[in-house]
Tab-separated table of C-alpha atoms in Angstrom:
chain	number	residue	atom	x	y	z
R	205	UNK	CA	0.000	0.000	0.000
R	206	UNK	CA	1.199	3.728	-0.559
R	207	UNK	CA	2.011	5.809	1.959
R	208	UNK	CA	-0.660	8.487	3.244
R	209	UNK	CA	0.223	12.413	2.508
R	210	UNK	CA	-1.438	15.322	3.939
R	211	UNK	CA	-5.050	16.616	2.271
R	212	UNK	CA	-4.846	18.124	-1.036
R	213	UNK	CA	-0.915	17.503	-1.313
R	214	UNK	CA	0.198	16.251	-4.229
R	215	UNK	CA	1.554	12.466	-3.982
R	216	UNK	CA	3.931	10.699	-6.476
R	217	UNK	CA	4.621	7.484	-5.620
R	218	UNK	CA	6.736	6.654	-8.977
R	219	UNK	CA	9.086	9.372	-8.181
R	220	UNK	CA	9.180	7.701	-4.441
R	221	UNK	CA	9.984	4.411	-6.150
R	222	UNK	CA	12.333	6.055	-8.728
R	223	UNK	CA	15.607	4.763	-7.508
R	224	UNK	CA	14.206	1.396	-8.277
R	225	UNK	CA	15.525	-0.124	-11.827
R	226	UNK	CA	14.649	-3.518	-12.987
R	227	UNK	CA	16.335	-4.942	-15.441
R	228	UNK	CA	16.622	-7.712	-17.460
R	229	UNK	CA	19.116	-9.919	-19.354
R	230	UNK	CA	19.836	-12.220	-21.552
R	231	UNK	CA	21.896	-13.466	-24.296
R	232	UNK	CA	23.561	-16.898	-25.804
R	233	UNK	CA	24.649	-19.405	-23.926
R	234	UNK	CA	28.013	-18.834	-22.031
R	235	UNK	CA	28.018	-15.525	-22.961
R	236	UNK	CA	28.557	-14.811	-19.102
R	237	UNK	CA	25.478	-13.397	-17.807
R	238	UNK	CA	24.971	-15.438	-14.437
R	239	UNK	CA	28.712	-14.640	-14.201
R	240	UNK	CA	28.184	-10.806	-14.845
R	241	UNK	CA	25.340	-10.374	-12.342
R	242	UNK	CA	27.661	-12.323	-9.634
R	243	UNK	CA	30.165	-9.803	-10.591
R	244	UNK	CA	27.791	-7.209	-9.972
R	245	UNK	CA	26.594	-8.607	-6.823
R	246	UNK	CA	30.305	-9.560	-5.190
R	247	UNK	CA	31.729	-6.124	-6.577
R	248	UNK	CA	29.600	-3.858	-4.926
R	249	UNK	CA	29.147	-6.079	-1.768
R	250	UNK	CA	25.744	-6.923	-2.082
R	251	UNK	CA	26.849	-10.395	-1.144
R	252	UNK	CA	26.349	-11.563	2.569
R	253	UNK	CA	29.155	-13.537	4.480
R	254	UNK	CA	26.991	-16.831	4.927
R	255	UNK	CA	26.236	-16.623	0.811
R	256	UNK	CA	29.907	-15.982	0.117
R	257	UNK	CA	31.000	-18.765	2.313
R	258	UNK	CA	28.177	-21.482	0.561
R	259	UNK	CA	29.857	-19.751	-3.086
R	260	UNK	CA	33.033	-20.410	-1.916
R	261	UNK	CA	32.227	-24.265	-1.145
R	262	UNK	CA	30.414	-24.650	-4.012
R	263	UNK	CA	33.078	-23.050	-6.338
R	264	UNK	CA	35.503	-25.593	-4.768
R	265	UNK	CA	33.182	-28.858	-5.463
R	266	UNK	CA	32.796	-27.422	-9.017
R	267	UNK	CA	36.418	-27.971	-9.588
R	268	UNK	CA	38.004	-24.426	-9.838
R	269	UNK	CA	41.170	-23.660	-9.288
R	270	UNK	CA	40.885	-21.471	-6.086
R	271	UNK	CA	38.729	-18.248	-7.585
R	272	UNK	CA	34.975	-17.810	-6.894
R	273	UNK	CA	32.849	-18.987	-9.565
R	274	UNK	CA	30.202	-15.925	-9.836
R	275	UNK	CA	27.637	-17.556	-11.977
R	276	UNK	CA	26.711	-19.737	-9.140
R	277	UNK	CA	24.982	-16.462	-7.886
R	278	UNK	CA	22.527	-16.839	-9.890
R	279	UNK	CA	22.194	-20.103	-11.337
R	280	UNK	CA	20.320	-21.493	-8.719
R	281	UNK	CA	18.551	-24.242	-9.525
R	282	UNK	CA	20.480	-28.295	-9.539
R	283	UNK	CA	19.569	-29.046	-12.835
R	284	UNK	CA	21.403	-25.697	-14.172
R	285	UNK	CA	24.522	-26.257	-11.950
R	286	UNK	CA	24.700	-29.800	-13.964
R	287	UNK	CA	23.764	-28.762	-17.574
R	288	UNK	CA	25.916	-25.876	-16.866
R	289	UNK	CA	23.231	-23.332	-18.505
R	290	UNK	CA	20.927	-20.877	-16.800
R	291	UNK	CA	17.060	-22.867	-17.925
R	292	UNK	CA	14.337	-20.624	-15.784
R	293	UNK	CA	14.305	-16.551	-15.062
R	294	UNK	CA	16.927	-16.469	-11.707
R	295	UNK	CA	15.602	-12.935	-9.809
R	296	UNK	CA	18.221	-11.151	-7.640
R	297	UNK	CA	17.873	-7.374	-6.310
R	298	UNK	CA	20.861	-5.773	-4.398
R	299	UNK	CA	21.294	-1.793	-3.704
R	300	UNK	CA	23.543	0.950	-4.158
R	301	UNK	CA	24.043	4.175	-2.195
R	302	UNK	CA	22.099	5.715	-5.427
R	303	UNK	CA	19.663	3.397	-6.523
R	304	UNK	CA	17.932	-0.359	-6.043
R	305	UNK	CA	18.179	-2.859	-8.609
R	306	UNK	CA	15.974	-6.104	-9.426
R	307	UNK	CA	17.416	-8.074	-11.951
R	308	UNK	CA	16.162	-11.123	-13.982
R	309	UNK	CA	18.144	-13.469	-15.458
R	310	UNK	CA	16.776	-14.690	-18.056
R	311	UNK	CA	17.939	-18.154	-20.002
R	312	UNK	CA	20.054	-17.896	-22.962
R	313	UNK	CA	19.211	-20.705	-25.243
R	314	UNK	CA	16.658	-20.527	-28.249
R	315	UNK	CA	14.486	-22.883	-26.492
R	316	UNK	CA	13.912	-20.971	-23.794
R	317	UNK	CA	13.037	-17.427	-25.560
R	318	UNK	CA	9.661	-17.308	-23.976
R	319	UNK	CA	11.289	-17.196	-20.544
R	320	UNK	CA	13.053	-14.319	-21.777
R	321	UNK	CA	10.076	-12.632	-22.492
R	322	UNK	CA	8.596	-13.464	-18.939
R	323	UNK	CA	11.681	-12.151	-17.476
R	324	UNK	CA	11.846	-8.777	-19.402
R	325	UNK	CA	7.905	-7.875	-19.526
R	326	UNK	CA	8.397	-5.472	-16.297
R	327	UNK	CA	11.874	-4.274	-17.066
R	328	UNK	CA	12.883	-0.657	-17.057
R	329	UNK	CA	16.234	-1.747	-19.138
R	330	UNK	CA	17.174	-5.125	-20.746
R	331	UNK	CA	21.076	-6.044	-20.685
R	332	UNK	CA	22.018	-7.601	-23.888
R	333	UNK	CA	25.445	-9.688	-23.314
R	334	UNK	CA	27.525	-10.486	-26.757
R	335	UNK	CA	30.654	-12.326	-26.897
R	336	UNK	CA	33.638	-10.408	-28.585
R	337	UNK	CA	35.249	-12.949	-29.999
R	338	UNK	CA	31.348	-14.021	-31.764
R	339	UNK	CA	29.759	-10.855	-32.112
R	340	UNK	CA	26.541	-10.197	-33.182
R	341	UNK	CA	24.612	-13.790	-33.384
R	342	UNK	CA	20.767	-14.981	-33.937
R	343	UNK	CA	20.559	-14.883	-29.884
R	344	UNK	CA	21.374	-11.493	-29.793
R	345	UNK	CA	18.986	-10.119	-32.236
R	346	UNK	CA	16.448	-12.259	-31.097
R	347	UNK	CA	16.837	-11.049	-27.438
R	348	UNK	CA	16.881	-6.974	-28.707
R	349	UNK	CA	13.915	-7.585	-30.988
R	350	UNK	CA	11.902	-9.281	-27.657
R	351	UNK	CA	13.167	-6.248	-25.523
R	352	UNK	CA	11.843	-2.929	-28.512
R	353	UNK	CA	8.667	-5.682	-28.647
R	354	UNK	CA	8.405	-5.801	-25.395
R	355	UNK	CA	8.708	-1.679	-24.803
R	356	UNK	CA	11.923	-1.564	-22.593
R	357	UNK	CA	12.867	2.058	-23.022
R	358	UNK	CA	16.267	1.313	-22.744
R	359	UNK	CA	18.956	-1.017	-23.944
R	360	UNK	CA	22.672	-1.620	-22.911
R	361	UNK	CA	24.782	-4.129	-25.250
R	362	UNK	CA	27.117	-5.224	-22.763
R	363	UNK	CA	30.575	-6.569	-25.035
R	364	UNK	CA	31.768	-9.534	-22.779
R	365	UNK	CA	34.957	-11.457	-22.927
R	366	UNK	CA	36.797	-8.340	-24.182
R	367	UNK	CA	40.023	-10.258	-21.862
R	368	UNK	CA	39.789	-12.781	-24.650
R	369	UNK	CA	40.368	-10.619	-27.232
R	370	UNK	CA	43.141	-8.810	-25.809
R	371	UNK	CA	41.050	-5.625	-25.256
R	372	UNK	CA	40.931	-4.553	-28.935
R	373	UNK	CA	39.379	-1.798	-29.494
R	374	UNK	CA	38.896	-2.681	-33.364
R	375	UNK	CA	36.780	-6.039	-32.225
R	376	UNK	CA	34.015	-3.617	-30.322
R	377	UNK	CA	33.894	-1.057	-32.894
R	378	UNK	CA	32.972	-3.619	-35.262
R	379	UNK	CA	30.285	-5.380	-32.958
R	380	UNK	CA	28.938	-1.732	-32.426
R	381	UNK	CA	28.807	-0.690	-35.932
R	382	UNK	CA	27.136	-4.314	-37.300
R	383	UNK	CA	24.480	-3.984	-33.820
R	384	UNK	CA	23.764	-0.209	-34.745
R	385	UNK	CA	22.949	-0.548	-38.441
R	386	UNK	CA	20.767	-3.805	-37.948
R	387	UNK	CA	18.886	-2.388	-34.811
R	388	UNK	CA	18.384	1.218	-36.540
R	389	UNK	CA	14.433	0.834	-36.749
R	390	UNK	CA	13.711	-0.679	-33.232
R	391	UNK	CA	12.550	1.442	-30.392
R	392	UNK	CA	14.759	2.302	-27.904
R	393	UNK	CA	14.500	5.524	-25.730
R	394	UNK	CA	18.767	4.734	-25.483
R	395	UNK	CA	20.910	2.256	-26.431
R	396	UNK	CA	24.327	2.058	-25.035
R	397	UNK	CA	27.494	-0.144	-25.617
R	398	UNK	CA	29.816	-0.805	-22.499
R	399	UNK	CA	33.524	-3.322	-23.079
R	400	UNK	CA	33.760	-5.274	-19.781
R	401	UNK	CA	35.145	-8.604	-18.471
R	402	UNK	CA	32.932	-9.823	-16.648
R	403	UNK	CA	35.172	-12.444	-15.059
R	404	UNK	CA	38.032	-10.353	-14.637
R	405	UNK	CA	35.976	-7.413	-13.339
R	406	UNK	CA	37.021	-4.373	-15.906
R	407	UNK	CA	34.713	-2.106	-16.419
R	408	UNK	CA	31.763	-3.812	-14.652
R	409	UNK	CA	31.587	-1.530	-11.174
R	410	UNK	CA	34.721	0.502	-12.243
R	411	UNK	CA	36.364	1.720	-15.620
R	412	UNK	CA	39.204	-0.599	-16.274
R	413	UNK	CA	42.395	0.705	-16.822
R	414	UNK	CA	42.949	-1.950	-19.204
R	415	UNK	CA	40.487	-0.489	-22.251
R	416	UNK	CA	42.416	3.368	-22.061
R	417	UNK	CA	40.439	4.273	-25.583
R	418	UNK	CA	36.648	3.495	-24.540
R	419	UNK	CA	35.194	7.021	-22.980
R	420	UNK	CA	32.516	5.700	-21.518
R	421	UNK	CA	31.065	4.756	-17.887
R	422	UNK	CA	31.451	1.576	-16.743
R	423	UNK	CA	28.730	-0.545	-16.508
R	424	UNK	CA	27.394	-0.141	-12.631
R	425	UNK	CA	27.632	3.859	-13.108
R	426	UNK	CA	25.567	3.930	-16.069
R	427	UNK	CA	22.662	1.858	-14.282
R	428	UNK	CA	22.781	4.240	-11.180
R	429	UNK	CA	22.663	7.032	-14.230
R	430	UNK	CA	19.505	5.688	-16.305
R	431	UNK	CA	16.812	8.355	-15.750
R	432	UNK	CA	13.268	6.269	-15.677
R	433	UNK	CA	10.083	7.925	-17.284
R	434	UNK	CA	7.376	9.123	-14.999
R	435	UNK	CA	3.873	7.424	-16.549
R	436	UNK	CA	1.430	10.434	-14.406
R	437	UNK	CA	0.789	12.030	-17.403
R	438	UNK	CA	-0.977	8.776	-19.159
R	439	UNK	CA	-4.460	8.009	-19.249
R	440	UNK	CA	-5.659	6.717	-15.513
R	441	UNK	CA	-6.563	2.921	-15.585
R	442	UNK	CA	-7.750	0.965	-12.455
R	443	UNK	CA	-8.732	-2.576	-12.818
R	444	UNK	CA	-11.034	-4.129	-9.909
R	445	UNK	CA	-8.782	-6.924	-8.091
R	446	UNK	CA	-11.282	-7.387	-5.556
R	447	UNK	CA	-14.639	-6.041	-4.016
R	448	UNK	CA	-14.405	-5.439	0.015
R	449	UNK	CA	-17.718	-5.896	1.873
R	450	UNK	CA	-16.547	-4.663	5.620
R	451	UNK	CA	-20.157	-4.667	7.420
R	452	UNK	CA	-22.665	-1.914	7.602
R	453	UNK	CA	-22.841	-0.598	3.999
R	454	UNK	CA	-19.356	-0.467	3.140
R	455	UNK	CA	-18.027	-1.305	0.024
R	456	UNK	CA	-14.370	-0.887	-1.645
R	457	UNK	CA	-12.863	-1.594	-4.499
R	458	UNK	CA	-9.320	-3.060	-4.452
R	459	UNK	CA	-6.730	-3.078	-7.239
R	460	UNK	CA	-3.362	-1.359	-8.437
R	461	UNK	CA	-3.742	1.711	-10.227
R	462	UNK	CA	-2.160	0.298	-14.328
R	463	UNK	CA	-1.745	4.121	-15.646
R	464	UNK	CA	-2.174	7.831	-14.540
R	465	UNK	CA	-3.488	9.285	-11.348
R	466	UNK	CA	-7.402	9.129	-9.657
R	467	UNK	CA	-8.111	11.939	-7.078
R	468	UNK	CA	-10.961	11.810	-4.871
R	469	UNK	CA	-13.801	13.529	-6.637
R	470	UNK	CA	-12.618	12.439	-10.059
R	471	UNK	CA	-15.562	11.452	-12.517
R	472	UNK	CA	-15.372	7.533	-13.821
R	473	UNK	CA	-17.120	4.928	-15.805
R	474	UNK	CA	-17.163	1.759	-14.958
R	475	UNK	CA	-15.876	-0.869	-17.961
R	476	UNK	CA	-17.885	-2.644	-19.768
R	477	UNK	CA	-20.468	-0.993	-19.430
R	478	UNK	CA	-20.430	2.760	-19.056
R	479	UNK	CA	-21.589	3.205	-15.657
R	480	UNK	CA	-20.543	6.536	-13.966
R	481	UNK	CA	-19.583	7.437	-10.905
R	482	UNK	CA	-16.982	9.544	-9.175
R	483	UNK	CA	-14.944	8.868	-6.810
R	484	UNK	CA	-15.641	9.153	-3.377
R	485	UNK	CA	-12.597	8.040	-1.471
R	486	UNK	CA	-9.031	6.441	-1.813
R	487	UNK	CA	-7.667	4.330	1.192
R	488	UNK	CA	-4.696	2.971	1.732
R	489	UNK	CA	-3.218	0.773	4.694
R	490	UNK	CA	-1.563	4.157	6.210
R	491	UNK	CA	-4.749	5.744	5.616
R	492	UNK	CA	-7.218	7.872	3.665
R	493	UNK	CA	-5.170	10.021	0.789
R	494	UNK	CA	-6.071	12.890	-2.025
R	495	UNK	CA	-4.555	11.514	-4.427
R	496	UNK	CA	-3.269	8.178	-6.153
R	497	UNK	CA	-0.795	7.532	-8.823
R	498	UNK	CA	0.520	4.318	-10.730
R	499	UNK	CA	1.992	2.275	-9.679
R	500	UNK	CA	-0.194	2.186	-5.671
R	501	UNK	CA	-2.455	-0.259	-4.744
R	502	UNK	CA	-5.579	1.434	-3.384
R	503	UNK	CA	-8.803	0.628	-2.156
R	504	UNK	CA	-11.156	3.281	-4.183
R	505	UNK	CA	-14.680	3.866	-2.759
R	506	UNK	CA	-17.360	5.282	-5.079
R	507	UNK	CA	-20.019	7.682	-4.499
R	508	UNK	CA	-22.945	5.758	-6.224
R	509	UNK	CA	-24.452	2.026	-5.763
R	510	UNK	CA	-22.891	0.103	-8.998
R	511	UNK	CA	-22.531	-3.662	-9.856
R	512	UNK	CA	-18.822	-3.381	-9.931
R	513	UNK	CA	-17.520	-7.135	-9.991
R	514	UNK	CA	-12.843	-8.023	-10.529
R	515	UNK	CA	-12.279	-7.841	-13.674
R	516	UNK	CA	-13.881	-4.346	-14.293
R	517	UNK	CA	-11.677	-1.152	-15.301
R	518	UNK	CA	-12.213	2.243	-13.652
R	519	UNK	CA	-11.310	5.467	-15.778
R	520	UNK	CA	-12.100	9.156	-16.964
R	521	UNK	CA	-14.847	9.315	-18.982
R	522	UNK	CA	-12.799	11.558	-21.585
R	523	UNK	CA	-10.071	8.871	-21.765
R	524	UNK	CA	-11.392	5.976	-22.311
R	525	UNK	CA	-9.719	2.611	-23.781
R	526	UNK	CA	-11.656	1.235	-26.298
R	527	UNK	CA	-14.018	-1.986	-25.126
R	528	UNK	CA	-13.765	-4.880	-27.732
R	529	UNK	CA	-14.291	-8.711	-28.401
R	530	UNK	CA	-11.951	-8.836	-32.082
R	531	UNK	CA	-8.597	-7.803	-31.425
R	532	UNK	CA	-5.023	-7.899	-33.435
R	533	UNK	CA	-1.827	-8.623	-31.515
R	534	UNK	CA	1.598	-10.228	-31.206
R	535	UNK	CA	1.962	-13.402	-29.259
R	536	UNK	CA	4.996	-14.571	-28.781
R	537	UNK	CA	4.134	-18.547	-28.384
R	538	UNK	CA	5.169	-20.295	-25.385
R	539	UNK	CA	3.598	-24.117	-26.335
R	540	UNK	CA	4.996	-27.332	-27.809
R	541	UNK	CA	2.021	-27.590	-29.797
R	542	UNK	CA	1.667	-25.023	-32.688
R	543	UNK	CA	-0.498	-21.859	-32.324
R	544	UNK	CA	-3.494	-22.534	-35.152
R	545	UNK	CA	-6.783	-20.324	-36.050
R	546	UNK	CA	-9.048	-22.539	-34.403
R	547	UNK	CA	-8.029	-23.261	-31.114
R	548	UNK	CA	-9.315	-21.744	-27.836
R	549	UNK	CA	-7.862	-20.713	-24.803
R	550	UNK	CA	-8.156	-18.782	-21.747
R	551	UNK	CA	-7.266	-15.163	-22.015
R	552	UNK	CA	-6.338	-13.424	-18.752
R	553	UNK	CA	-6.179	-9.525	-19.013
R	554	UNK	CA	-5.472	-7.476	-16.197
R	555	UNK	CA	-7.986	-8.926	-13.491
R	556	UNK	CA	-10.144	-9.928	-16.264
R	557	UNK	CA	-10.719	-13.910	-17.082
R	558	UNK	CA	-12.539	-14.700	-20.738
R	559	UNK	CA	-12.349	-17.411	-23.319
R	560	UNK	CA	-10.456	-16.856	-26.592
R	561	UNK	CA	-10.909	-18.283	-30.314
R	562	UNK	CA	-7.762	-18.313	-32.563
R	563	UNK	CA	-8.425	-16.435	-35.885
R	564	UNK	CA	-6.036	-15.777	-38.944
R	565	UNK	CA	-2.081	-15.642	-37.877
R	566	UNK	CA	-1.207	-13.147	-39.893
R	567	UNK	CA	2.349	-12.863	-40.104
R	568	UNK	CA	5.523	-14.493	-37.994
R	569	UNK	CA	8.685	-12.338	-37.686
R	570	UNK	CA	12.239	-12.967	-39.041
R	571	UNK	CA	14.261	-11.995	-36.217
R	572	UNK	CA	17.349	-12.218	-38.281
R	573	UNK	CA	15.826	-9.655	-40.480
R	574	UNK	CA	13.103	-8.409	-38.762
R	575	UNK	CA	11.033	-8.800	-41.878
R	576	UNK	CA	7.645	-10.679	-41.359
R	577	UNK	CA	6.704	-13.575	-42.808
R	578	UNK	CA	2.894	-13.204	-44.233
R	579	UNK	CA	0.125	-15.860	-43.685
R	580	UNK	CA	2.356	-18.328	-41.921
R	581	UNK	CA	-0.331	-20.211	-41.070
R	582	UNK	CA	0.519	-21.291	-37.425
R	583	UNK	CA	3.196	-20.088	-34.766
R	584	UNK	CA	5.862	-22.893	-33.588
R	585	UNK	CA	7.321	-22.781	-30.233
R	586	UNK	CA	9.374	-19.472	-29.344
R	587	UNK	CA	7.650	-18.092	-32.462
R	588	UNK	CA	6.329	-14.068	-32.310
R	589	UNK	CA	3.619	-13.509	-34.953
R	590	UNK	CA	0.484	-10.861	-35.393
R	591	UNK	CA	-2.471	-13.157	-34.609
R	592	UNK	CA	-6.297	-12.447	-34.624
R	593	UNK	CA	-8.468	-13.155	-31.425
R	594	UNK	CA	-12.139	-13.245	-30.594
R	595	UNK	CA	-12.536	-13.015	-27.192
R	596	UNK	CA	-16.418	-14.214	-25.328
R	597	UNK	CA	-16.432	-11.394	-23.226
R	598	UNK	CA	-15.430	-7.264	-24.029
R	599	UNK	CA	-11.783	-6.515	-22.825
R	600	UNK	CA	-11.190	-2.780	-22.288
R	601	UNK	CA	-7.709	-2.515	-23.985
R	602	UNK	CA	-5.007	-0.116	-24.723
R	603	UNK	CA	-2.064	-0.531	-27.136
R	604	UNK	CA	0.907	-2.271	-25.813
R	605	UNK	CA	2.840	0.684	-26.916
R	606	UNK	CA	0.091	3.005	-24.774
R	607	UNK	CA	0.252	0.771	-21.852
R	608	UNK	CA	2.320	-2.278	-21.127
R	609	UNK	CA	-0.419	-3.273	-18.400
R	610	UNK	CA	-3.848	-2.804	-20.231
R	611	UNK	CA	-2.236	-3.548	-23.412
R	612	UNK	CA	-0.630	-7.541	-22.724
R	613	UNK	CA	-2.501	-10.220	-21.786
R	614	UNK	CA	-1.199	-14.110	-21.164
R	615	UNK	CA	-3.566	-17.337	-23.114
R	616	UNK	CA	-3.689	-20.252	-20.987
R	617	UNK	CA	-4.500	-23.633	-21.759
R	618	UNK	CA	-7.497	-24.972	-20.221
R	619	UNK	CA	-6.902	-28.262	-19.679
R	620	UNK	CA	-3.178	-27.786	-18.247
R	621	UNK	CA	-3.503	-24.557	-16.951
R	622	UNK	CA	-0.141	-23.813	-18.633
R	623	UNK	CA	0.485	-20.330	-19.745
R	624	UNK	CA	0.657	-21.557	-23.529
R	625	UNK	CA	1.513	-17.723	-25.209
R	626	UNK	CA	2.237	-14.043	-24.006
R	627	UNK	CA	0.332	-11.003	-26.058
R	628	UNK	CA	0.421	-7.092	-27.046
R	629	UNK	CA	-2.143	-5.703	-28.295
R	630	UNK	CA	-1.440	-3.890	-31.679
């Protein structure tokens, strides 16, 4: 819950949580990500003495010769230890004197793209790790085409391994120039390229020495430096989580504000439907505040007698999304089975629960290219295509690109209950 402020002051609860930056990152397989977030993590001593001693051990039964294997930071799980590869999204957070961090590892290998996408769907920046002596590979534009899909304002190509090309300044140039001109139409608020060895610790926490001709920060700085977007200005969006009956004639409406602000005395309608209302009062753990902004959770209270049920979308009346049952967007397919127009499936967006029919699957993209492939007629595993829906009930939507909380949605299967694909709507 957000904290309470003082009547009629103004609140803003993103600038509060401002500091935070989550991040996510990926890349190809031993490209060195668990080892650069251990990096991270031991550099800046974010590391507790009971987790360095349990590293230590474990670096020893893993054979080393002596030095602290970093990756195990982060690879967590048994079956990655043995296979050697990072299979499921490993979450870590650590702090700074200037600013908090979550970070999600995501997996490397092509297989496990949709776990990328998982991983990165909340991130404020996605860290892109390339090898220097490989450069630019299919992993690498795959992971930068998920993050501009995605709409992660900001992207940092992190050069790894630059030890094991003797620091040449020629090798990064090259993997900058080849990245730049094949990412030139994605969307990016920034994109910035950083040289580091991650397992020899230059330029991760503090410019190396070692790299005299790069100008830049290294990489730590520029993460305590990325300036995050305040979202008070967008359209206000509140969808119902739950309905509080507290005796008496009380009634509340629970959720996390997706968008904007609400004050009290702000007119709404109620979605689907139209209903309006204003609204009457927003509480909070700490107490009854003015003022709201995304991203609190608030109870709202409204000043008329409406069937208000989860799954229901508060707004302005002058802002409305639009309320629809056909809708375009691109899934990025999650299933073993193929995607095909036909099938149905669950579709969970925002609070809201419906059934889903399959249409036409209109294109699939190229992510070598980034051309699209028209009228592929199904979408394989790991596939991202523009896919037609009709949904039983009306969804009040936004564009992904408008709102990355109104806008996504997840299909599930309903007879595994498996999250089967991840959407945006166009």
């Amino acid at each position: 819950m957000g904290a309470a402020t003082t009547a009629g002051a103004p609140l803003r609860p993103a600038a509060l949580a401002s500091d935070l930056l989550r991040l996510a990152t990926a890349g190809s397989v031993d490209d060195g990500k668990s080892t650069l977030i251990g990096r991270l993590l031991y550099d800046s001593r974010a590391i507790l003495s009971d987790q360095l001693a349990l590293l230590a051990a474990a670096s020893r039964r893993r054979g080393g010769d002596g030095a602290l294997d970093l990756a195990l930071l982060t690879d967590g799980l048994r079956a990655e230890r043995e296979q050697g590869i990072t299979i499921d999204v490993a979450y870590r957070s650590f702090a700074t004197p200037r600013r908090r961090f979550v970070i999600a590892d995501t997996p490397g290998h092509v297989h496990y793209t949709r776990n990328m996408v998982t991983g990165a769907s909340l991130a404020d920046l996605a860290l892109v790790l390339l090898d220097a002596r490989r450069g630019v590979v299919e992993q690498s534009r795959r992971h930068a085409f998920i993050a501009s899909l995605l709409r992660i304002p900001h992207l940092v190509v992190a050069v790894n391994k630059m030890d094991l090309v003797a620091y040449s300044e020629a090798a990064f140039a090259g993997i900058v120039d080849e990245f730049t001109q094949w990412a030139g139409d994605l969307a990016f608020a920034s994109v910035t390229f950083v040289p580091l060895s991650a397992l020899e610790g230059d330029n991760v926490v503090a410019t190396s020495g070692r790299m005299p001709w790069y100008g830049g920060p290294a990489l730590l700085p520029h993460l305590e430096s990325v300036e995050l977007e305040l979202d008070e200005g967008s359209a206000a969006r509140f969808p119902v989580q739950w309905v509080i009956r507290a005796g008496g004639d009380y009634r509340g409406y629970a959720g996390r504000l997706a968008g904007g602000t609400l004050a009290r005395g702000d007119d709404v309608v109620v979605l689907p439907g139209e209903r309006s209302t204003r609204v009457a009062a927003i509480e909070t753990f700490a107490g009854a505040i003015e003022r709201a902004a995304a991203p609190m959770s608030v109870t709202l209270r409204l000043a008329d007698e409406l069937d208000v049920s989860r799954g229901d979308l508060l707004c302005r009346p002058d802002e409305a999304p639009r309320v629809v049952r056909d809708l375009e967007a691109e899934v990025c397919w999650m299933a073993d089975g193929p995607l095909a127009p036909g099938s149905r499936y669950l579709i969970k967006h925002t609070t809201r629960q419906a059934r889903v029919l399959v249409g036409a699957v209109h294109d699939r993209v190229d992510v070598h290219t980034l051309e699209r492939e028209r009228d592929p007629g199904s979408l394989a595993l790991n596939d991202i295509g523009r896919v037609g829906l009709r949904v039983t009930k009306p969804l009040a939507l936004d564009r992904y690109a408008e709102n990355r909380t109104t806008g996504s949605f997840i299909l599930i299967d309903e007879t595994t209950n498996e999250t089967v694909g991840a959407g945006m709507v166009a």
